[in-house]
Coordinates of C-alpha atoms in Angstrom, one line a residue:
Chain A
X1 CA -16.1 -14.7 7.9
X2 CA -17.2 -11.4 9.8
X3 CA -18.8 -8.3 7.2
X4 CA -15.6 -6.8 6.8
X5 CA -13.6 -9.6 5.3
X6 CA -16.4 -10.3 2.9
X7 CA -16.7 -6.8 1.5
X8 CA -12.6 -7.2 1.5
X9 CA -13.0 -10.3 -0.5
X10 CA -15.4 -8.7 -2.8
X11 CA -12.8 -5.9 -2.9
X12 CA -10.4 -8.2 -3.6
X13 CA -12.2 -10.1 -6.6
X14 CA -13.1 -6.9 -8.5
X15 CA -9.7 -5.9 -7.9
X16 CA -8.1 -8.9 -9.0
X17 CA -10.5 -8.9 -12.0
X18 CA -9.9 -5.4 -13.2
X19 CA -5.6 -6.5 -13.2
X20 CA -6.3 -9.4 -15.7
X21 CA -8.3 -7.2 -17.7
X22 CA -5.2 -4.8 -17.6
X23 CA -3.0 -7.0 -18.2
X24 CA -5.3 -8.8 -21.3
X25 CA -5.3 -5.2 -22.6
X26 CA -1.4 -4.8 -22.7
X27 CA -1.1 -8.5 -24.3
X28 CA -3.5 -7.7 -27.0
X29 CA -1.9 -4.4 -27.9
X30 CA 1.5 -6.0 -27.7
X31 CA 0.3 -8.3 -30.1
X32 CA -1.6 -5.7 -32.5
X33 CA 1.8 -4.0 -32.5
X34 CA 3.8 -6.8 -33.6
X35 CA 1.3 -7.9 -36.5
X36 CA 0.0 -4.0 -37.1
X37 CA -3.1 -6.2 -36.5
X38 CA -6.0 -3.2 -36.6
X39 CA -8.6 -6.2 -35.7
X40 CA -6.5 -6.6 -32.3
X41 CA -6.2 -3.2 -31.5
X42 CA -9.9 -2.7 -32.0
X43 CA -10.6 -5.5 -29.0
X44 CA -8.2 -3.2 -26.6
X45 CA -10.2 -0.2 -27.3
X46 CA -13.6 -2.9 -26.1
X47 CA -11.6 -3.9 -22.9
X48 CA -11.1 0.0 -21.9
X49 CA -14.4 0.6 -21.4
X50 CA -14.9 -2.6 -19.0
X51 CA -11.7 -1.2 -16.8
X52 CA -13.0 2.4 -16.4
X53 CA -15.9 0.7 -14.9
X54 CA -14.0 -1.6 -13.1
X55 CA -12.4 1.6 -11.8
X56 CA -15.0 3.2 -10.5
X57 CA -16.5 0.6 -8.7
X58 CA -13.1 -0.3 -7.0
X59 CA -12.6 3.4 -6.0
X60 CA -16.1 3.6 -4.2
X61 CA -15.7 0.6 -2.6
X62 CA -12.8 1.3 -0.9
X63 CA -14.2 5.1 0.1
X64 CA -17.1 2.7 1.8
X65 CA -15.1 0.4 3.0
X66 CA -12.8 3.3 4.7
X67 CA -16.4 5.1 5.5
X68 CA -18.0 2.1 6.8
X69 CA -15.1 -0.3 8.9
X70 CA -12.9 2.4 9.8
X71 CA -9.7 -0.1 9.1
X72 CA -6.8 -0.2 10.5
X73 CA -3.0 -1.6 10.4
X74 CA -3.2 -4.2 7.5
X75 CA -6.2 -3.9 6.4
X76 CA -6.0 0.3 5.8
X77 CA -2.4 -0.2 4.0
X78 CA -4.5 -3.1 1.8
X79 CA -7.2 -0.6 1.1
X80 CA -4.7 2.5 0.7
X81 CA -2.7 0.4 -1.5
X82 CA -5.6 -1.1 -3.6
X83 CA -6.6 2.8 -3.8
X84 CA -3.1 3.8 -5.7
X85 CA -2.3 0.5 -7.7
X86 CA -6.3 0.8 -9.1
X87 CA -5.1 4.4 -10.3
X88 CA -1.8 2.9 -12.0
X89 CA -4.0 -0.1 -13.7
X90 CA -6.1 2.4 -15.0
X91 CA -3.7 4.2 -16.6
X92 CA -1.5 1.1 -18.3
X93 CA -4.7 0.5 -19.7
X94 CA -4.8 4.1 -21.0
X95 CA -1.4 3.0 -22.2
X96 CA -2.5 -0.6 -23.3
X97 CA -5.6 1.7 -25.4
X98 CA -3.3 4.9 -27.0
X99 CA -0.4 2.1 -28.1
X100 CA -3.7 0.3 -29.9
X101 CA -4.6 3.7 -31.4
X102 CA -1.1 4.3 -32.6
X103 CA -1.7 0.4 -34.4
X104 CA -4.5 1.5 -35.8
X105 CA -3.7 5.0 -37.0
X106 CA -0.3 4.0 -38.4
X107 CA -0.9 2.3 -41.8
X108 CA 2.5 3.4 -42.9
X109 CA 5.2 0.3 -43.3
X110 CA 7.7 3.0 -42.4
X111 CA 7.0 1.8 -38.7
X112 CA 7.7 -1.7 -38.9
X113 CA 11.9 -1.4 -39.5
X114 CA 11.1 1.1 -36.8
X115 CA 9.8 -0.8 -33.7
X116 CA 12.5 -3.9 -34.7
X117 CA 15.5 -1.1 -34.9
X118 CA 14.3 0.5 -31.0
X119 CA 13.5 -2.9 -29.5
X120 CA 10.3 -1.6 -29.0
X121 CA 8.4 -4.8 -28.9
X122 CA 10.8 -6.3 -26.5
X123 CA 10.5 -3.3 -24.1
X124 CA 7.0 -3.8 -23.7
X125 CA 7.0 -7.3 -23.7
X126 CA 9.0 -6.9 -20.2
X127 CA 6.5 -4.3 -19.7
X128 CA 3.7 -7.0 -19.6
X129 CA 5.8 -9.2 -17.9
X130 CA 6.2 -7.2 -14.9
X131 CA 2.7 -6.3 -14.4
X132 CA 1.9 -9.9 -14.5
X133 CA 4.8 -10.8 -12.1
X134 CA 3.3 -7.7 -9.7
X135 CA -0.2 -9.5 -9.8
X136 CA 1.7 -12.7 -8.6
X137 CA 3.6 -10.4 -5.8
X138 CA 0.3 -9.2 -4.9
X139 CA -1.5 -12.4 -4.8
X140 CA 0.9 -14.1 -2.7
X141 CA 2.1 -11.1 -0.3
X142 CA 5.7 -11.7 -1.8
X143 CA 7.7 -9.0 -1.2
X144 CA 10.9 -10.1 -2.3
X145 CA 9.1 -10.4 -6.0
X146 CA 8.1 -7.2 -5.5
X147 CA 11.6 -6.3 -5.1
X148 CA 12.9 -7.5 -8.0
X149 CA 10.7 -5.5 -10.3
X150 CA 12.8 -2.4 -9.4
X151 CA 15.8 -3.8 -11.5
X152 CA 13.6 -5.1 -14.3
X153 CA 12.0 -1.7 -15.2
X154 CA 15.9 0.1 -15.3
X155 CA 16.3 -2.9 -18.2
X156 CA 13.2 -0.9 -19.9
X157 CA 14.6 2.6 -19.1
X158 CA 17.7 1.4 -20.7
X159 CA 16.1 0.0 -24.1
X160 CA 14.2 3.6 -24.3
X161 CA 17.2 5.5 -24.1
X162 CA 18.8 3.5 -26.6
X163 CA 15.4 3.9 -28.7
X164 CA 15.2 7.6 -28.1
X165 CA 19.1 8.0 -29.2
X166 CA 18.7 5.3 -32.7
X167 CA 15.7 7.8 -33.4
X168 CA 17.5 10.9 -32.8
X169 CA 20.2 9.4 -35.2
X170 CA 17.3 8.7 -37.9
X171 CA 16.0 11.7 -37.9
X172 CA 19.4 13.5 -38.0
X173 CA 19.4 11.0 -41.1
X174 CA 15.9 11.7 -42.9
X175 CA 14.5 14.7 -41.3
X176 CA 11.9 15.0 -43.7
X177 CA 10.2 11.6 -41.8
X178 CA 10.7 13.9 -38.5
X179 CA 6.5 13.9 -37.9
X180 CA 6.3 10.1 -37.9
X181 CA 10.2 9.7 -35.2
X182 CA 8.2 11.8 -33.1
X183 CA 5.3 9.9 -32.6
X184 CA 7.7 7.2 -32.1
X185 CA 9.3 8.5 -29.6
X186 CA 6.1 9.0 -28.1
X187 CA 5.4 5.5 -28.3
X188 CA 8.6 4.3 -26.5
X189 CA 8.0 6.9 -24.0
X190 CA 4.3 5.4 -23.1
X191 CA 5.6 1.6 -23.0
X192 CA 8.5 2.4 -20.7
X193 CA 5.9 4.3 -18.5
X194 CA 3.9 0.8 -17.8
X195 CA 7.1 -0.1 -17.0
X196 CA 7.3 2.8 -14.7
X197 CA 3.6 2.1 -13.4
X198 CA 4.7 -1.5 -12.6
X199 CA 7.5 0.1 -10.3
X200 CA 4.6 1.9 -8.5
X201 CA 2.7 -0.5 -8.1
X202 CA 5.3 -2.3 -6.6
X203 CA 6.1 0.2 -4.2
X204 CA 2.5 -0.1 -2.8
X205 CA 2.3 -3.8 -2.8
X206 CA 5.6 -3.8 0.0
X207 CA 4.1 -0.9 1.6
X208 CA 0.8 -2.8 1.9
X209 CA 3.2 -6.4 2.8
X210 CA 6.0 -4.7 4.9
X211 CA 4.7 -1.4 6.4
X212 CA 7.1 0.4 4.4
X213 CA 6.7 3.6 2.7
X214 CA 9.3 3.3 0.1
X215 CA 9.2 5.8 -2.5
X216 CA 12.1 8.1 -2.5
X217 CA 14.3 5.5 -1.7
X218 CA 16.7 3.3 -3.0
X219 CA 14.5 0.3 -3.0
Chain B
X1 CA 8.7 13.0 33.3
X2 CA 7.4 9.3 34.2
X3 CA 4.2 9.8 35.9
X4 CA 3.1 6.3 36.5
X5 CA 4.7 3.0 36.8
X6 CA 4.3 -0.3 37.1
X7 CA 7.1 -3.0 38.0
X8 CA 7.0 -6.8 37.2
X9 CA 3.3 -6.5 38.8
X10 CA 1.5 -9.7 39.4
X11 CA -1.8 -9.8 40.7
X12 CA -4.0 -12.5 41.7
X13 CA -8.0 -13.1 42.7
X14 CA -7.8 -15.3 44.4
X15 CA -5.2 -18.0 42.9
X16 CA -6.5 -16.9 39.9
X17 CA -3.9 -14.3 38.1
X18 CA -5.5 -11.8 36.6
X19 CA -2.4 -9.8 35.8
X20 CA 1.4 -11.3 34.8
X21 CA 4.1 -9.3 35.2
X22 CA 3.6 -6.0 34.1
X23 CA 6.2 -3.7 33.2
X24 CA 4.6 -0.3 32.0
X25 CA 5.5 3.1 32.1
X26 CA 3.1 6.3 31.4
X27 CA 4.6 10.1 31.1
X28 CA 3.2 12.6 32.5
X29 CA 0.3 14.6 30.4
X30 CA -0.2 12.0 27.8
X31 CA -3.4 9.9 27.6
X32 CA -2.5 5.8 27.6
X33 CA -5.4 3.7 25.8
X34 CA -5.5 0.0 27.7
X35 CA -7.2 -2.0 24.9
X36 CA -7.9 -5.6 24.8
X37 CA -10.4 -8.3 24.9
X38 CA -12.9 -8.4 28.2
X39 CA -11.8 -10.4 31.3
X40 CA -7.4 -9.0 29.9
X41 CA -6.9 -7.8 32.7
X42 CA -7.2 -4.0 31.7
X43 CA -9.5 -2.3 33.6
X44 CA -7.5 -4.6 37.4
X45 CA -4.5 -3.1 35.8
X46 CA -6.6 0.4 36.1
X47 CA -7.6 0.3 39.3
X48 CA -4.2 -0.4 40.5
X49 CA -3.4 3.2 40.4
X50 CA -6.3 4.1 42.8
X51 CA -5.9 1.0 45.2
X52 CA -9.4 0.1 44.3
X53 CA -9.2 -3.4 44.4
X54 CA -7.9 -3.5 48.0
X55 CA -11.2 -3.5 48.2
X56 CA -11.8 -7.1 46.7
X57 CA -11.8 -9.5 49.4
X58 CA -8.9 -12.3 48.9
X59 CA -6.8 -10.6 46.2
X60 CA -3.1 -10.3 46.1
X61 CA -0.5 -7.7 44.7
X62 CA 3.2 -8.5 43.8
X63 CA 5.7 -5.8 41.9
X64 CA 5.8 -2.1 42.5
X65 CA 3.2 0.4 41.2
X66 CA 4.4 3.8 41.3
X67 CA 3.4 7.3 40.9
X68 CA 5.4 9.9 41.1
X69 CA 8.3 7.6 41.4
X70 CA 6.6 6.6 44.3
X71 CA 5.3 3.0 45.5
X72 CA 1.7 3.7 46.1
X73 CA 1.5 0.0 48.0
X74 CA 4.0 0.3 50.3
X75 CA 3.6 0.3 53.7
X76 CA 2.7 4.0 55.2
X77 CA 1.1 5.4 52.4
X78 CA -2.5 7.4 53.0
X79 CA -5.0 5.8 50.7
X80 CA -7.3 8.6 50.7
X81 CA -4.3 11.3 49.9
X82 CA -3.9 8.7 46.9
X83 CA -7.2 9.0 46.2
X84 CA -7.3 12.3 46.0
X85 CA -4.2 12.5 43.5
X86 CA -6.2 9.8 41.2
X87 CA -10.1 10.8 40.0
X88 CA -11.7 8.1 38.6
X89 CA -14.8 7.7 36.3
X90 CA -16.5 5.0 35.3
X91 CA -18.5 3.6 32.8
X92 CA -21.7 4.4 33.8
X93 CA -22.5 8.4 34.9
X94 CA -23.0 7.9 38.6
X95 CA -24.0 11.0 39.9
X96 CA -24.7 11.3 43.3
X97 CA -28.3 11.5 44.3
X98 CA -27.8 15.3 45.5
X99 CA -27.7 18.4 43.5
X100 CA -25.9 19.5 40.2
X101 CA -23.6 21.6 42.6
X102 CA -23.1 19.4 45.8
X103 CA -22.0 16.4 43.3
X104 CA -19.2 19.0 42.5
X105 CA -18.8 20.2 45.9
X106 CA -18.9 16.7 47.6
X107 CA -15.1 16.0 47.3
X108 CA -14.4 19.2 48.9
X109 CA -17.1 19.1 51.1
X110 CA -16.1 15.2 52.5
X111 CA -11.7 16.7 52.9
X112 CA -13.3 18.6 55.4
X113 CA -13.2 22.3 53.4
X114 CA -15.4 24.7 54.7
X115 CA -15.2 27.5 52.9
X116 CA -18.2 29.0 51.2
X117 CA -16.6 31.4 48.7
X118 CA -14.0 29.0 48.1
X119 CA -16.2 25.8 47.1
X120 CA -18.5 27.9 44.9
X121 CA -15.0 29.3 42.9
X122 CA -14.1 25.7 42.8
X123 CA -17.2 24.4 41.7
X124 CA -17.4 26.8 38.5
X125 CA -14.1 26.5 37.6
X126 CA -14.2 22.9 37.7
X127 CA -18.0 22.7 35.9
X128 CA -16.4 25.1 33.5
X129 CA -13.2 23.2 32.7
X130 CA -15.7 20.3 31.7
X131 CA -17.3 22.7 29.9
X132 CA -20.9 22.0 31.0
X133 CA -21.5 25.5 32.4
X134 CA -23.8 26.9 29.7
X135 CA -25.6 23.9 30.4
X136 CA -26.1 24.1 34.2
X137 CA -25.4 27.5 35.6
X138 CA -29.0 28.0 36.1
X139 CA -30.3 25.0 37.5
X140 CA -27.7 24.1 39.5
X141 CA -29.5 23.3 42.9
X142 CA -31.5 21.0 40.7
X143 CA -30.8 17.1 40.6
X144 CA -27.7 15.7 39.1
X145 CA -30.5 13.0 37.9
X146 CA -32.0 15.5 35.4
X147 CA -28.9 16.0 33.2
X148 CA -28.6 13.8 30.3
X149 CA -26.1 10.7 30.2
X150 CA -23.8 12.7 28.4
X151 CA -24.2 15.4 31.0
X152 CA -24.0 13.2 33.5
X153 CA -21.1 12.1 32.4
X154 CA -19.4 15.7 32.0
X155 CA -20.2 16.1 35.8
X156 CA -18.8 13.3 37.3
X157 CA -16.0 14.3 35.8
X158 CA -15.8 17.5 37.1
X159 CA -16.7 15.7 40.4
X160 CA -13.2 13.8 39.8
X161 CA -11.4 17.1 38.9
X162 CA -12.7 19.2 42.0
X163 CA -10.0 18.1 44.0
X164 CA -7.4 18.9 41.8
X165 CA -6.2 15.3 41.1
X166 CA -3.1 14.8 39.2
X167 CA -4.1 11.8 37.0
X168 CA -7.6 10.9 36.1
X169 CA -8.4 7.4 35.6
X170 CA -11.0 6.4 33.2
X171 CA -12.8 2.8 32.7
X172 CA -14.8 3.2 29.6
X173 CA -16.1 6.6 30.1
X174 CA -18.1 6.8 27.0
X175 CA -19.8 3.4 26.5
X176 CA -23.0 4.2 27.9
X177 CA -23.3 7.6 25.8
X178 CA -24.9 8.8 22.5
X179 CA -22.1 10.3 19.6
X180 CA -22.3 13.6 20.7
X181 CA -21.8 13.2 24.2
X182 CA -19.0 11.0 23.7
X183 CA -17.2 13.6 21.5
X184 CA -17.7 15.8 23.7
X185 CA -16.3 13.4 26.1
X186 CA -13.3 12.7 24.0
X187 CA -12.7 16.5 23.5
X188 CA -12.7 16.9 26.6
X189 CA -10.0 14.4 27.2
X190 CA -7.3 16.4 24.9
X191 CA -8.2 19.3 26.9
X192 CA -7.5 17.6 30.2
X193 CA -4.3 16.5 28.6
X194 CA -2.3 19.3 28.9
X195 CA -2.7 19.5 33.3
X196 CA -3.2 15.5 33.8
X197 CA -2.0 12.3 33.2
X198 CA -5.3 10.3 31.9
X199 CA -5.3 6.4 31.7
X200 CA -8.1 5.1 29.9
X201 CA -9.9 1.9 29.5
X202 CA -11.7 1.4 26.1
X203 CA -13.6 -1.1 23.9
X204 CA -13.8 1.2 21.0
X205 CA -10.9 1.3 18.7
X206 CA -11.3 4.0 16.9
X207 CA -11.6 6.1 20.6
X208 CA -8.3 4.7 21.3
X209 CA -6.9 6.2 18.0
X210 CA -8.4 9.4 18.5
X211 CA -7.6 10.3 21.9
X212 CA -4.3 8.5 23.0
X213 CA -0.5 9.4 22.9
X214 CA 0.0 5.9 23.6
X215 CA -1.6 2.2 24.0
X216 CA -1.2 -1.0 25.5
X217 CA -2.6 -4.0 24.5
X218 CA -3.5 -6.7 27.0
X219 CA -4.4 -10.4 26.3
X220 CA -4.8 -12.5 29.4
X221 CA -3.9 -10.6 31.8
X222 CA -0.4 -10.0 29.9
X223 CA 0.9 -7.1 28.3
X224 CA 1.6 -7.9 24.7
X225 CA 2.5 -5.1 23.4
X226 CA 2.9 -0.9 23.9
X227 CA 3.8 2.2 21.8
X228 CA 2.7 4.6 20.1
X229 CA -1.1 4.7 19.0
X230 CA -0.2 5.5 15.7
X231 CA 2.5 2.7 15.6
X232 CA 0.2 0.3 16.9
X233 CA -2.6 1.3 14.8
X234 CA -1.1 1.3 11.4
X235 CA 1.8 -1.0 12.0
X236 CA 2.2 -3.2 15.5
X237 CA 4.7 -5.5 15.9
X238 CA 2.6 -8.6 17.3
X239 CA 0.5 -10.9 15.5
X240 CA -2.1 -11.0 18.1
X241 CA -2.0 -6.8 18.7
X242 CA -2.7 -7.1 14.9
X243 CA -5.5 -9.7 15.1
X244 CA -7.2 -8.0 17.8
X245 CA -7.7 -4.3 16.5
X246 CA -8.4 -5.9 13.1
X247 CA -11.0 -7.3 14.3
X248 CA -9.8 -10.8 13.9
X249 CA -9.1 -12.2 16.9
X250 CA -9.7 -15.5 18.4

């Protein structure tokens, strides 16, 4: 193994590392959701800090690794790649962190009927799901799994609309509750942007595989 | 327009075949990058275009090599006008042992012109277009030997260009030369872009990328792959291409 590959490998590890973290964080806050566990949530908010650092040390070591082996073909797509999906794993664990802060600021029961009525739960359950099944695409340069995360995260877009429209009828229903739809609605919207994220980071995981830019396009 | 040209070329030292049927085509004013491990076959395939290695003893040429749509090997063609369509430099600066000037002159000089006025016009235009005139115009009855590498370098090409070639053949012009001179080397090859047609032989990847339109990557004396540089360095379509500019081959 020449310098290069073992800095890659390094890369690679830390990388690797920071995903599982990620994807630990959106499990846990799944879970604090479903119970209203404040305990749970609390252990997301721990994780966040470990990810920011992972980060940061995965975003300088690609700028050295770019600075110092000039690479090419493969191996710049890898590093471009890793460059972007660090950036989207950083923020599904912003997501992972604000859905644990809505847990732990919403004592209200009012919520519970809520998330079962908008599927919420089961929209980010996919959600965690397809990050995991990215890390797998990733891990074994599968394109074609890669692929199929496309038509999982329309199943998400479609459980938001029908959560943004049931809330809409609620609060049509009991406007005085109006404060507490909206930050509903702002829940929904951040879980079906991991799934969203999970698209991205599908995107660069064939670009990085296949050569292919394909954002823009119809997949 | 196709400037150079090479058709199903085999060639051979000895029984040994150094180069297997290579099909290549380079337009004119674009830089070609021949890229590939020592002993591909890169820097023969090079010296096709000059007939230098007619003068290897025991060596032997099939296929066509063209320039201008022209086969250079065919029977009736002037070496030396050939020569004088195809500067060459090499690897190491190899100034003649004569002044700054004369090295420019000598081309001229050795075609048999005469003409005082005329040489010195050539001369500066030529040490100018290699743009190495700040550096020399006062000490140019001084030894070529006194420049730097880099310098040395810029000269010989100017040597090359003084007789108004049409392609300039280079065999890794910049190996022997410090960061500075070699950018100055590689700057000076998009310059020369836009009046010749520049083949050049290179170890260093990243040079390839910088100053080529287009490469070819040879492996044993074949010619796996050629396109564009920026195809072939972000995407080739071989495994071995791949391998080798990665760093992984073998």
């Amino acid at each position: 193994m020449n310098h290069f590959e073992s800095e890659l490998g390094v890369l690679k590890k830390d990388f690797i590392k920071m995903w599982e973290l990620v994807s630990l964080q959106l499990k846990n806050s799944l879970s604090a959701l479903a119970s209203m566990d404040h305990e749970k949530a609390q252990k997301v908010m721990l994780i966040e800090m470990e990810v920011n650092d992972l980060d940061l040390k995965i975003a300088k070591s690609c700028e050295n690794i770019i600075a110092l082996y000039n690479p090419v073909a493969v191996d710049l797509r890898f590093v471009l790649a890793l460059i972007k999906i660090n950036t989207y794993l950083e923020k599904l664990g912003d997501i992972a962190a604000k859905v644990s802060k809505f847990v732990i600021k919403s004592v209200d029961p009012f919520y519970n009927d809520l998330i079962n009525k908008t599927q919420t739960l089961a929209m980010f359950e996919e959600a965690c799901d397809l990050v995991d099944d990215a890390l797998i695409a990733f891990k074994n340069n599968d394109a074609k799994k890669a692929r199929d995360i496309f038509k999982r995260d329309e199943f998400i877009n479609e459980i938001n609309k029908t959560a943004f429209l049931a809330i809409i009828d609620s609060i049509k229903e009991n406007p005085a509750n109006i404060e507490k739809y909206l930050k509903m609605i702002n829940l929904t919207r951040r879980i079906e942007k991991a799934g969203d994220m999970s698209k991205l980071i599908a995107e660069e995981i064939i670009f990085y595989i296949e050569a292919k830019v394909i954002r823009h396009d119809s997949k | 327009m196709l400037k150079l040209e090479s058709k199903q070329v085999n060639f051979y030292y000895g029984s040994s075949p150094a180069l297997k049927d290579i099909n290549l085509e380079m337009e004119s004013n674009t830089v070609t990058a021949l890229i590939g491990p020592s002993g591909c076959g890169k820097s023969t395939y090079l010296r096709l275009f000059n007939r230098m290695n007619d003068l290897i003893d025991n060596t032997k040429l099939t296929g066509e090599v063209l320039i201008d749509g022209i086969d250079i090997y065919k029977k009736g063609i002037n070496v030396d006008t050939l020569r004088k369509m195809t500067g060459m430099v090499f690897q190491k600066p190899n100034p003649f042992p004569k002044s700054i000037f004369e090295n420019v002159a000598y081309g001229l000089r050795v075609n048999g012109i005469t003409d005082k006025q005329f040489i010195e016009e050539r001369v500066e235009t030529t040490i100018k277009q290699v743009v190495l005139w700040d550096e020399v115009k006062d000490k140019l009855k001084k030894s070529a030997f006194e420049l730097s590498g880099g310098q040395q370098q810029r000269l010989c090409i100017a040597r090359a260009l003084a007789i108004q070639p049409s392609v300039i053949l280079m065999d890794e012009p910049t190996s022997a030369l410090d960061p500075i001179s070699t950018s100055k080397v590689e700057e000076l090859i998009h310059e020369l872009k836009s009046k010749y047609t520049i083949v050049i032989v290179t170890h260093n990847m990243q040079q390839a990328a910088r100053v080529s339109d287009h490469t070819a990557f040879f492996y044993l004396g074949e010619l796996v792959e050629v396109g564009t540089t920026k195809k072939i360095f972000t995407n080739p379509t071989q495994e071995k291409t791949q391998n080798y500019i990665t760093g992984r081959f073998g």
